[in-house]
């Protein structure tokens, strides 16, 4: 296909160079944004008297037809074109002839592509936020079913203090709420229109950039035309927000994988979200969770790929910038599919409450509470901490736990101990006494659920 820019060239582009140069293989997904942008551009040109009303009518009608046909599948994208912008302009020329040639007045592909990408990502961010909301809702539903489920809380992957399973789950809900916020924040900065920057320097035509920006749902036109066509920081911001979200998903998946192991046996994933082994008949593998964990790597990779692409680029547009798209599109697709799989996987996961409780009963998980007991009786915390450590060492030596030590044994350590200590170190007390705001006590967890629901 003849290029639209062939005027000054004596020969066609080398075949391999042509293939190498093309971006239609990946930028055609922005066709709707490209057409919407072009319609707004034609309307602005007509409003400003740069093209006639009848030119505008032909252009916008032609573009609307192309959009409809692409959406219905009646029109196929011609992969021989250089990029989606050239394809649509070429297709419009085929349909309305000479008039189409006026569409690209006061515009360049440099501001056009920057516009399309921002509009495309704006739409995708809305979808990602909706999917995040579903994940958070799934977490809250599971948390509501587990406000009495006690499990060991860990630090250093060592049993630390008993917590409610709901409390543990809600930690992730909070993270995903922030992820959604981060995306919204990045969208705010992205929602500035580059169109009208033209190649880099603006134009001599009396354009109305404010009108075009408003028409396309942007907050305002970019302040500086060179910035408008040169920067892709909005891609970096989004990709880092996506990377953080993937990191949260990955940590959650890592825990689900651990919990699904025989060694923990805290949860069982539904058959519909696990796979078997080709050789070991007993296996039930958490492939979905592992894949989410694995795909986190490529989302990070895309972020660092673009950082590296941009780091040495002089202003303004350079063809290197065409490399922005595949990475961010891949990150968008990856995050979306991961969120889509994660929500139903979590919803259908079986919680083995008894195993969680049994694990919470071991490992001197109530040692802090024993120290707190002494502190409340008047001993300084550090002294109580040390004495409790000695009692734990004694238990380990005798093969006992804190609950099964007799009062006489306790009294041999300190006369302060009374029979009421057993109630203070019971699991129920350990959990439900933690009424501090944000803590694991049931009342506090119920408040957290309410708050998160409000945020949703
Ligand atoms: N396909 C190009 C891209 O994705 C469009 C912009 C091309 N502009 C140019 N002057 N070569 O970046």
Tab-separated table of C-alpha atoms and ligand atoms in Angstrom:
chain	number	residue	atom	x	y	z
A	1	UNK	CA	0.000	0.000	0.000
A	2	UNK	CA	1.331	3.461	-0.894
A	3	UNK	CA	2.337	5.495	2.139
A	4	UNK	CA	0.646	8.804	2.780
A	5	UNK	CA	4.064	10.415	3.247
A	6	UNK	CA	5.701	9.333	-0.046
A	7	UNK	CA	6.038	12.819	-1.611
A	8	UNK	CA	9.778	13.306	-1.175
A	9	UNK	CA	10.861	9.690	-1.704
A	10	UNK	CA	12.270	8.159	-4.884
A	11	UNK	CA	11.753	4.519	-3.904
A	12	UNK	CA	9.415	2.519	-1.754
A	13	UNK	CA	10.406	1.328	1.676
A	14	UNK	CA	12.484	-1.851	1.775
A	15	UNK	CA	10.249	-4.817	2.484
A	16	UNK	CA	11.877	-5.793	5.772
A	17	UNK	CA	12.134	-2.156	6.846
A	18	UNK	CA	8.435	-1.783	6.100
A	19	UNK	CA	7.558	-4.712	8.317
A	20	UNK	CA	9.965	-3.530	10.991
A	21	UNK	CA	8.552	-0.019	10.983
A	22	UNK	CA	4.897	-1.001	11.179
A	23	UNK	CA	2.886	-0.841	14.388
A	24	UNK	CA	-0.502	-1.839	13.018
A	25	UNK	CA	-0.005	-5.317	14.440
A	26	UNK	CA	-0.456	-3.900	17.918
A	27	UNK	CA	-1.878	-0.372	17.677
A	28	UNK	CA	-5.074	-1.333	15.833
A	29	UNK	CA	-6.751	-1.905	19.182
A	30	UNK	CA	-6.964	1.909	19.428
A	31	UNK	CA	-9.150	2.234	16.316
A	32	UNK	CA	-12.211	3.531	18.183
A	33	UNK	CA	-10.180	6.200	19.987
A	34	UNK	CA	-8.466	7.193	16.744
A	35	UNK	CA	-11.801	7.678	15.005
A	36	UNK	CA	-13.409	9.505	17.932
A	37	UNK	CA	-10.384	11.807	18.038
A	38	UNK	CA	-10.599	12.462	14.303
A	39	UNK	CA	-14.305	13.273	14.475
A	40	UNK	CA	-13.642	15.822	17.229
A	41	UNK	CA	-10.771	17.215	15.198
A	42	UNK	CA	-12.938	17.678	12.112
A	43	UNK	CA	-15.602	19.365	14.220
A	44	UNK	CA	-13.064	21.752	15.680
A	45	UNK	CA	-11.657	22.550	12.224
A	46	UNK	CA	-15.157	23.375	10.963
A	47	UNK	CA	-16.072	25.421	14.017
A	48	UNK	CA	-12.937	27.493	13.456
A	49	UNK	CA	-13.700	27.923	9.771
A	50	UNK	CA	-10.587	25.965	8.765
A	51	UNK	CA	-12.693	23.463	6.801
A	52	UNK	CA	-16.259	23.910	5.570
A	53	UNK	CA	-19.346	22.502	7.261
A	54	UNK	CA	-19.955	20.233	4.271
A	55	UNK	CA	-16.360	18.901	4.421
A	56	UNK	CA	-16.879	18.209	8.086
A	57	UNK	CA	-20.167	16.425	7.424
A	58	UNK	CA	-18.575	14.123	4.841
A	59	UNK	CA	-15.573	13.402	7.040
A	60	UNK	CA	-17.523	12.652	10.187
A	61	UNK	CA	-20.115	10.535	8.365
A	62	UNK	CA	-17.354	8.520	6.697
A	63	UNK	CA	-15.539	8.058	9.987
A	64	UNK	CA	-18.713	6.972	11.764
A	65	UNK	CA	-19.332	4.344	9.073
A	66	UNK	CA	-15.796	3.037	9.417
A	67	UNK	CA	-16.160	2.846	13.188
A	68	UNK	CA	-19.408	0.934	12.926
A	69	UNK	CA	-18.006	-1.484	10.365
A	70	UNK	CA	-14.861	-2.120	12.369
A	71	UNK	CA	-16.930	-2.758	15.474
A	72	UNK	CA	-19.286	-5.148	13.689
A	73	UNK	CA	-16.445	-6.899	11.893
A	74	UNK	CA	-17.757	-5.913	8.441
A	75	UNK	CA	-14.488	-4.076	7.800
A	76	UNK	CA	-11.174	-5.801	8.467
A	77	UNK	CA	-7.988	-3.974	9.390
A	78	UNK	CA	-5.444	-4.054	6.581
A	79	UNK	CA	-2.270	-5.326	8.216
A	80	UNK	CA	-0.239	-4.038	5.279
A	81	UNK	CA	-0.732	-0.479	6.554
A	82	UNK	CA	1.917	1.189	8.654
A	83	UNK	CA	-0.266	1.964	11.631
A	84	UNK	CA	-3.879	2.390	12.673
A	85	UNK	CA	-3.847	6.138	11.948
A	86	UNK	CA	-2.732	5.542	8.342
A	87	UNK	CA	-5.222	2.731	7.902
A	88	UNK	CA	-8.190	4.824	8.959
A	89	UNK	CA	-7.150	7.850	6.948
A	90	UNK	CA	-6.496	5.611	3.935
A	91	UNK	CA	-9.872	3.923	4.302
A	92	UNK	CA	-11.643	7.284	4.592
A	93	UNK	CA	-9.863	8.520	1.478
A	94	UNK	CA	-11.090	5.467	-0.419
A	95	UNK	CA	-14.642	6.368	0.594
A	96	UNK	CA	-14.855	10.162	0.378
A	97	UNK	CA	-11.855	11.018	-1.800
A	98	UNK	CA	-10.226	14.456	-1.840
A	99	UNK	CA	-12.148	15.852	1.142
A	100	UNK	CA	-10.458	13.397	3.482
A	101	UNK	CA	-7.130	15.028	2.778
A	102	UNK	CA	-8.281	18.032	4.842
A	103	UNK	CA	-8.698	16.005	8.031
A	104	UNK	CA	-5.012	16.011	8.889
A	105	UNK	CA	-4.844	19.828	8.846
A	106	UNK	CA	-3.339	21.200	12.070
A	107	UNK	CA	-2.533	17.726	13.318
A	108	UNK	CA	0.331	15.256	13.236
A	109	UNK	CA	0.500	11.572	13.997
A	110	UNK	CA	2.665	12.598	16.926
A	111	UNK	CA	-0.160	14.329	18.782
A	112	UNK	CA	-2.669	11.881	17.318
A	113	UNK	CA	-0.952	8.821	18.785
A	114	UNK	CA	-0.418	10.522	22.140
A	115	UNK	CA	-4.140	11.333	22.183
A	116	UNK	CA	-5.272	7.848	21.179
A	117	UNK	CA	-3.113	6.180	23.771
A	118	UNK	CA	-4.382	8.396	26.582
A	119	UNK	CA	-7.993	7.812	25.587
A	120	UNK	CA	-7.474	4.075	25.234
A	121	UNK	CA	-5.791	3.762	28.614
A	122	UNK	CA	-8.451	5.907	30.267
A	123	UNK	CA	-11.058	3.354	29.205
A	124	UNK	CA	-8.965	0.398	30.284
A	125	UNK	CA	-8.326	1.967	33.676
A	126	UNK	CA	-12.078	2.173	34.240
A	127	UNK	CA	-12.337	-1.554	33.521
A	128	UNK	CA	-9.413	-2.402	35.763
A	129	UNK	CA	-10.956	-0.414	38.597
A	130	UNK	CA	-14.247	-2.260	38.151
A	131	UNK	CA	-12.385	-5.580	38.292
A	132	UNK	CA	-10.507	-4.458	41.395
A	133	UNK	CA	-13.840	-3.659	42.972
A	134	UNK	CA	-14.985	-7.218	42.296
A	135	UNK	CA	-11.859	-8.597	43.920
A	136	UNK	CA	-12.353	-6.392	46.977
A	137	UNK	CA	-16.014	-7.429	47.180
A	138	UNK	CA	-14.972	-11.101	47.035
A	139	UNK	CA	-12.499	-10.514	49.866
A	140	UNK	CA	-15.131	-8.774	51.978
A	141	UNK	CA	-17.641	-11.606	51.399
A	142	UNK	CA	-15.076	-14.185	52.485
A	143	UNK	CA	-14.103	-12.039	55.459
A	144	UNK	CA	-17.737	-11.778	56.559
A	145	UNK	CA	-17.920	-15.580	56.641
A	146	UNK	CA	-14.790	-15.756	58.754
A	147	UNK	CA	-15.212	-13.284	61.569
A	148	UNK	CA	-14.913	-16.171	64.048
A	149	UNK	CA	-12.189	-18.116	62.268
A	150	UNK	CA	-8.985	-18.014	64.296
A	151	UNK	CA	-5.649	-18.595	62.598
A	152	UNK	CA	-2.036	-18.006	63.484
A	153	UNK	CA	-0.747	-14.617	62.401
A	154	UNK	CA	2.867	-14.806	61.262
A	155	UNK	CA	5.963	-12.720	61.283
A	156	UNK	CA	9.104	-14.185	59.664
A	157	UNK	CA	6.712	-17.026	58.723
A	158	UNK	CA	6.855	-18.049	62.388
A	159	UNK	CA	3.646	-18.207	64.383
A	160	UNK	CA	3.389	-14.849	66.082
A	161	UNK	CA	-0.054	-14.022	67.478
A	162	UNK	CA	-3.513	-15.443	66.883
A	163	UNK	CA	-5.660	-13.404	64.522
A	164	UNK	CA	-9.013	-13.683	62.818
A	165	UNK	CA	-8.821	-14.970	59.257
A	166	UNK	CA	-11.125	-12.095	58.316
A	167	UNK	CA	-8.528	-9.667	59.646
A	168	UNK	CA	-5.817	-11.190	57.471
A	169	UNK	CA	-8.048	-11.050	54.379
A	170	UNK	CA	-9.038	-7.441	54.969
A	171	UNK	CA	-5.392	-6.390	54.886
A	172	UNK	CA	-5.470	-7.247	51.183
A	173	UNK	CA	-8.749	-5.414	50.682
A	174	UNK	CA	-7.040	-2.275	52.001
A	175	UNK	CA	-4.129	-2.761	49.607
A	176	UNK	CA	-6.422	-3.176	46.614
A	177	UNK	CA	-8.386	-0.077	47.620
A	178	UNK	CA	-5.156	1.896	47.485
A	179	UNK	CA	-4.271	0.317	44.143
A	180	UNK	CA	-7.531	1.562	42.716
A	181	UNK	CA	-6.826	4.990	44.173
A	182	UNK	CA	-3.361	5.049	42.643
A	183	UNK	CA	-4.823	4.292	39.220
A	184	UNK	CA	-7.434	7.033	39.632
A	185	UNK	CA	-4.682	9.430	40.599
A	186	UNK	CA	-2.561	8.551	37.570
A	187	UNK	CA	-5.613	8.946	35.321
A	188	UNK	CA	-6.094	12.446	36.692
A	189	UNK	CA	-2.668	13.470	35.411
A	190	UNK	CA	-3.107	11.525	32.171
A	191	UNK	CA	-6.389	13.218	31.374
A	192	UNK	CA	-4.773	16.201	29.678
A	193	UNK	CA	-5.175	16.502	25.923
A	194	UNK	CA	-2.103	16.532	23.672
A	195	UNK	CA	-4.103	17.086	20.472
A	196	UNK	CA	-3.245	20.327	18.750
A	197	UNK	CA	0.411	20.022	19.746
A	198	UNK	CA	0.843	18.883	16.132
A	199	UNK	CA	4.302	17.584	15.279
A	200	UNK	CA	5.850	19.427	18.225
A	201	UNK	CA	5.602	23.183	17.790
A	202	UNK	CA	1.871	23.819	17.493
A	203	UNK	CA	0.337	25.292	14.350
A	204	UNK	CA	-0.326	28.511	12.466
A	205	UNK	CA	-4.008	27.590	12.015
A	206	UNK	CA	-6.489	29.227	14.408
A	207	UNK	CA	-7.318	25.986	16.236
A	208	UNK	CA	-9.336	25.689	19.433
A	209	UNK	CA	-7.531	23.206	21.617
A	210	UNK	CA	-9.814	23.817	24.589
A	211	UNK	CA	-12.856	22.896	22.546
A	212	UNK	CA	-11.240	19.709	21.253
A	213	UNK	CA	-10.013	18.700	24.709
A	214	UNK	CA	-13.452	19.238	26.262
A	215	UNK	CA	-15.161	17.376	23.430
A	216	UNK	CA	-12.968	14.349	24.091
A	217	UNK	CA	-13.511	14.388	27.857
A	218	UNK	CA	-10.142	15.823	28.848
A	219	UNK	CA	-9.748	18.277	31.695
A	220	UNK	CA	-7.713	20.692	29.586
A	221	UNK	CA	-5.166	20.812	26.772
A	222	UNK	CA	-1.530	20.255	27.722
A	223	UNK	CA	0.321	23.479	28.590
A	224	UNK	CA	3.268	22.819	26.301
A	225	UNK	CA	3.083	21.230	22.857
A	226	UNK	CA	6.550	19.671	23.061
A	227	UNK	CA	5.631	18.011	26.344
A	228	UNK	CA	2.357	16.869	24.792
A	229	UNK	CA	4.041	14.799	22.093
A	230	UNK	CA	7.226	13.799	23.919
A	231	UNK	CA	6.398	12.372	27.276
A	232	UNK	CA	5.028	8.993	28.201
A	233	UNK	CA	5.208	9.459	31.953
A	234	UNK	CA	1.494	8.614	32.104
A	235	UNK	CA	2.368	5.131	30.838
A	236	UNK	CA	5.067	4.782	33.471
A	237	UNK	CA	2.749	5.929	36.250
A	238	UNK	CA	0.075	3.497	35.193
A	239	UNK	CA	2.506	0.652	34.759
A	240	UNK	CA	3.919	1.240	38.190
A	241	UNK	CA	0.408	1.289	39.656
A	242	UNK	CA	-0.271	-1.960	37.760
A	243	UNK	CA	3.009	-3.420	39.044
A	244	UNK	CA	2.075	-2.609	42.628
A	245	UNK	CA	-1.338	-4.198	42.115
A	246	UNK	CA	0.291	-7.314	40.658
A	247	UNK	CA	2.692	-7.401	43.603
A	248	UNK	CA	-0.286	-7.430	45.980
A	249	UNK	CA	-2.017	-10.140	43.968
A	250	UNK	CA	1.202	-12.106	43.889
A	251	UNK	CA	1.676	-11.991	47.660
A	252	UNK	CA	-1.906	-13.074	48.179
A	253	UNK	CA	-1.421	-15.910	45.682
A	254	UNK	CA	1.784	-16.967	47.392
A	255	UNK	CA	-0.130	-17.301	50.660
A	256	UNK	CA	-2.936	-19.233	48.992
A	257	UNK	CA	-0.353	-21.604	47.504
A	258	UNK	CA	1.243	-22.095	50.913
A	259	UNK	CA	-2.121	-22.524	52.643
A	260	UNK	CA	-3.124	-25.123	50.041
A	261	UNK	CA	-0.094	-27.287	50.791
A	262	UNK	CA	-0.458	-30.367	53.003
A	263	UNK	CA	1.920	-28.710	55.416
A	264	UNK	CA	-0.520	-25.854	56.114
A	265	UNK	CA	-3.780	-27.289	54.855
A	266	UNK	CA	-5.663	-24.085	55.752
A	267	UNK	CA	-7.637	-23.824	52.511
A	268	UNK	CA	-8.609	-25.877	49.524
A	269	UNK	CA	-9.004	-24.311	46.121
A	270	UNK	CA	-11.989	-25.391	44.105
A	271	UNK	CA	-11.393	-28.073	41.453
A	272	UNK	CA	-12.414	-25.536	38.830
A	273	UNK	CA	-9.365	-23.424	39.688
A	274	UNK	CA	-6.708	-26.111	40.050
A	275	UNK	CA	-5.033	-28.607	37.764
A	276	UNK	CA	-3.672	-32.119	38.102
A	277	UNK	CA	-0.293	-33.607	37.332
A	278	UNK	CA	0.419	-35.698	34.252
A	279	UNK	CA	2.273	-38.265	36.352
A	280	UNK	CA	1.381	-37.912	40.043
A	281	UNK	CA	-2.283	-38.873	40.518
A	282	UNK	CA	-2.588	-37.339	43.968
A	283	UNK	CA	-1.647	-33.831	42.859
A	284	UNK	CA	-3.923	-30.819	42.947
A	285	UNK	CA	-1.904	-27.831	41.873
A	286	UNK	CA	-2.663	-24.139	42.403
A	287	UNK	CA	-1.739	-23.238	38.834
A	288	UNK	CA	-3.909	-20.112	38.637
A	289	UNK	CA	-2.349	-18.627	41.744
A	290	UNK	CA	1.119	-19.601	40.523
A	291	UNK	CA	0.494	-18.024	37.131
A	292	UNK	CA	-0.628	-14.763	38.709
A	293	UNK	CA	2.540	-14.798	40.813
A	294	UNK	CA	4.579	-15.588	37.696
A	295	UNK	CA	2.970	-12.970	35.484
A	296	UNK	CA	3.868	-10.295	38.001
A	297	UNK	CA	7.375	-10.549	36.578
A	298	UNK	CA	6.346	-9.534	33.098
A	299	UNK	CA	4.336	-6.564	34.356
A	300	UNK	CA	7.434	-5.326	36.219
A	301	UNK	CA	9.459	-6.047	33.071
A	302	UNK	CA	7.191	-3.900	30.908
A	303	UNK	CA	7.615	-0.992	33.326
A	304	UNK	CA	11.390	-1.205	33.247
A	305	UNK	CA	11.390	-1.750	29.502
A	306	UNK	CA	9.694	1.603	28.942
A	307	UNK	CA	11.824	3.382	31.537
A	308	UNK	CA	14.854	2.210	29.580
A	309	UNK	CA	13.375	3.137	26.205
A	310	UNK	CA	12.683	6.680	27.344
A	311	UNK	CA	15.770	7.441	29.385
A	312	UNK	CA	18.019	8.763	26.629
A	313	UNK	CA	15.455	10.238	24.263
A	314	UNK	CA	15.949	13.822	23.161
A	315	UNK	CA	12.789	15.886	22.743
A	316	UNK	CA	10.425	15.675	20.942
A	317	UNK	CA	8.899	12.591	19.230
A	318	UNK	CA	11.278	9.770	18.298
A	319	UNK	CA	10.240	6.516	16.720
A	320	UNK	CA	11.559	4.736	19.807
A	321	UNK	CA	8.306	5.866	21.382
A	322	UNK	CA	6.328	3.453	19.248
A	323	UNK	CA	7.799	0.879	21.660
A	324	UNK	CA	5.552	2.253	24.430
A	325	UNK	CA	2.498	0.339	23.294
A	326	UNK	CA	3.210	-3.381	23.361
A	327	UNK	CA	4.456	-3.243	26.933
A	328	UNK	CA	1.605	-1.240	28.362
A	329	UNK	CA	-0.999	-3.192	26.394
A	330	UNK	CA	0.494	-6.397	27.723
A	331	UNK	CA	0.409	-5.021	31.264
A	332	UNK	CA	-3.233	-4.011	30.885
A	333	UNK	CA	-4.201	-7.413	29.460
A	334	UNK	CA	-2.210	-9.308	32.058
A	335	UNK	CA	-3.614	-7.390	34.999
A	336	UNK	CA	-7.169	-7.731	33.713
A	337	UNK	CA	-6.992	-11.493	33.209
A	338	UNK	CA	-5.318	-11.945	36.595
A	339	UNK	CA	-8.069	-9.977	38.362
A	340	UNK	CA	-10.715	-11.900	36.432
A	341	UNK	CA	-9.315	-15.242	37.519
A	342	UNK	CA	-8.507	-14.214	41.056
A	343	UNK	CA	-11.967	-13.085	42.207
A	344	UNK	CA	-13.843	-16.348	41.471
A	345	UNK	CA	-10.861	-18.414	42.624
A	346	UNK	CA	-11.036	-16.694	45.993
A	347	UNK	CA	-14.821	-16.861	46.183
A	348	UNK	CA	-14.849	-20.623	45.643
A	349	UNK	CA	-11.967	-21.377	48.001
A	350	UNK	CA	-12.849	-23.656	50.943
A	351	UNK	CA	-11.583	-22.521	54.335
A	352	UNK	CA	-10.501	-25.286	56.728
A	353	UNK	CA	-11.364	-23.490	59.946
A	354	UNK	CA	-10.453	-26.405	62.226
A	355	UNK	CA	-6.951	-26.679	60.825
A	356	UNK	CA	-6.431	-22.959	61.191
A	357	UNK	CA	-7.598	-23.107	64.781
A	358	UNK	CA	-5.404	-26.121	65.571
A	359	UNK	CA	-2.373	-24.297	64.144
A	360	UNK	CA	-3.239	-21.221	66.193
A	361	UNK	CA	-3.191	-23.300	69.362
A	362	UNK	CA	0.419	-24.341	68.980
A	363	UNK	CA	3.695	-22.512	68.917
A	364	UNK	CA	3.313	-20.437	72.132
A	365	UNK	CA	1.272	-17.996	70.137
A	366	UNK	CA	-0.173	-16.572	73.378
A	367	UNK	CA	3.198	-15.723	74.926
A	368	UNK	CA	2.683	-11.985	74.378
A	369	UNK	CA	-0.601	-12.242	76.252
A	370	UNK	CA	1.074	-13.960	79.182
A	371	UNK	CA	3.580	-11.110	79.340
A	372	UNK	CA	0.695	-8.612	79.104
A	373	UNK	CA	-1.016	-10.429	82.000
A	374	UNK	CA	1.986	-9.798	84.229
A	375	UNK	CA	2.260	-6.205	83.047
A	376	UNK	CA	-1.341	-5.569	84.006
A	377	UNK	CA	-0.555	-6.958	87.473
A	378	UNK	CA	2.149	-4.335	87.834
A	379	UNK	CA	5.313	-5.848	86.388
A	380	UNK	CA	7.288	-3.761	83.872
A	381	UNK	CA	6.776	-5.071	80.314
A	382	UNK	CA	10.457	-5.814	79.661
A	383	UNK	CA	10.693	-7.830	82.902
A	384	UNK	CA	7.475	-9.660	82.079
A	385	UNK	CA	8.767	-10.308	78.547
A	386	UNK	CA	11.954	-11.881	79.890
A	387	UNK	CA	10.164	-13.993	82.483
A	388	UNK	CA	7.703	-15.243	79.851
A	389	UNK	CA	10.641	-16.220	77.669
A	390	UNK	CA	12.007	-18.288	80.542
A	391	UNK	CA	8.605	-19.925	81.028
A	392	UNK	CA	8.476	-20.783	77.290
A	393	UNK	CA	11.949	-22.341	77.516
A	394	UNK	CA	10.772	-24.347	80.545
A	395	UNK	CA	7.690	-25.544	78.610
A	396	UNK	CA	9.813	-26.628	75.639
A	397	UNK	CA	12.059	-28.602	77.978
A	398	UNK	CA	9.066	-30.280	79.673
A	399	UNK	CA	7.121	-30.809	76.438
A	400	UNK	CA	4.256	-28.632	77.708
A	401	UNK	CA	2.476	-25.519	76.507
A	402	UNK	CA	1.420	-22.393	78.383
A	403	UNK	CA	-2.151	-23.648	78.905
A	404	UNK	CA	-1.076	-26.957	80.501
A	405	UNK	CA	1.408	-25.541	82.992
A	406	UNK	CA	0.023	-25.829	86.552
A	407	UNK	CA	-0.527	-22.788	88.746
A	408	UNK	CA	2.196	-24.144	91.062
A	409	UNK	CA	4.635	-24.180	88.186
A	410	UNK	CA	3.639	-20.613	87.302
A	411	UNK	CA	3.992	-19.520	90.913
A	412	UNK	CA	7.493	-20.994	91.009
A	413	UNK	CA	8.388	-18.324	88.430
A	414	UNK	CA	6.563	-15.468	90.143
A	415	UNK	CA	4.118	-15.153	92.987
A	416	UNK	CA	1.996	-12.681	90.971
A	417	UNK	CA	0.444	-15.490	88.969
A	418	UNK	CA	-3.156	-16.320	89.894
A	419	UNK	CA	-5.727	-18.713	88.447
A	420	UNK	CA	-7.159	-15.922	86.259
A	421	UNK	CA	-4.092	-16.191	84.018
A	422	UNK	CA	-5.634	-19.107	82.115
A	423	UNK	CA	-8.509	-16.987	80.912
A	424	UNK	CA	-6.104	-14.272	79.803
A	425	UNK	CA	-4.044	-16.640	77.668
A	426	UNK	CA	-6.980	-18.487	76.129
A	427	UNK	CA	-7.148	-18.086	72.337
A	428	UNK	CA	-10.573	-16.449	72.526
A	429	UNK	CA	-9.257	-13.770	74.852
A	430	UNK	CA	-6.049	-13.328	72.846
A	431	UNK	CA	-8.065	-12.527	69.751
A	432	UNK	CA	-11.046	-10.682	71.120
A	433	UNK	CA	-9.119	-8.571	73.593
A	434	UNK	CA	-7.344	-6.896	70.688
A	435	UNK	CA	-9.962	-4.188	70.418
A	436	UNK	CA	-7.572	-1.442	69.357
A	437	UNK	CA	-8.659	0.310	66.169
A	438	UNK	CA	-7.617	-1.783	63.150
A	439	UNK	CA	-6.775	-4.730	65.405
A	440	UNK	CA	-7.870	-8.354	65.202
A	441	UNK	CA	-10.667	-8.258	67.820
A	442	UNK	CA	-14.014	-9.197	66.321
A	443	UNK	CA	-15.585	-5.799	66.970
A	444	UNK	CA	-12.669	-4.078	65.301
A	445	UNK	CA	-12.786	-6.449	62.321
A	446	UNK	CA	-16.514	-5.806	61.880
A	447	UNK	CA	-15.784	-2.085	61.847
A	448	UNK	CA	-13.103	-2.647	59.207
A	449	UNK	CA	-15.592	-4.532	57.057
A	450	UNK	CA	-18.080	-1.673	57.313
A	451	UNK	CA	-15.453	0.899	56.454
A	452	UNK	CA	-14.203	-1.038	53.417
A	453	UNK	CA	-17.758	-1.543	52.192
A	454	UNK	CA	-18.268	2.199	52.457
A	455	UNK	CA	-15.133	2.791	50.374
A	456	UNK	CA	-16.488	0.452	47.719
B	1	LIG	N1	3.005	4.486	14.889
B	1	LIG	C1	3.576	5.619	15.490
B	1	LIG	C2	3.703	5.393	16.999
B	1	LIG	O1	3.114	4.500	17.470
B	1	LIG	C3	2.730	6.813	15.223
B	1	LIG	C4	3.459	8.110	15.258
B	1	LIG	C5	4.358	8.205	14.104
B	1	LIG	N2	4.893	9.490	13.908
B	1	LIG	C6	5.965	9.664	13.157
B	1	LIG	N3	6.368	10.858	12.972
B	1	LIG	N4	6.619	8.674	12.608
B	1	LIG	O2	4.404	6.075	17.677
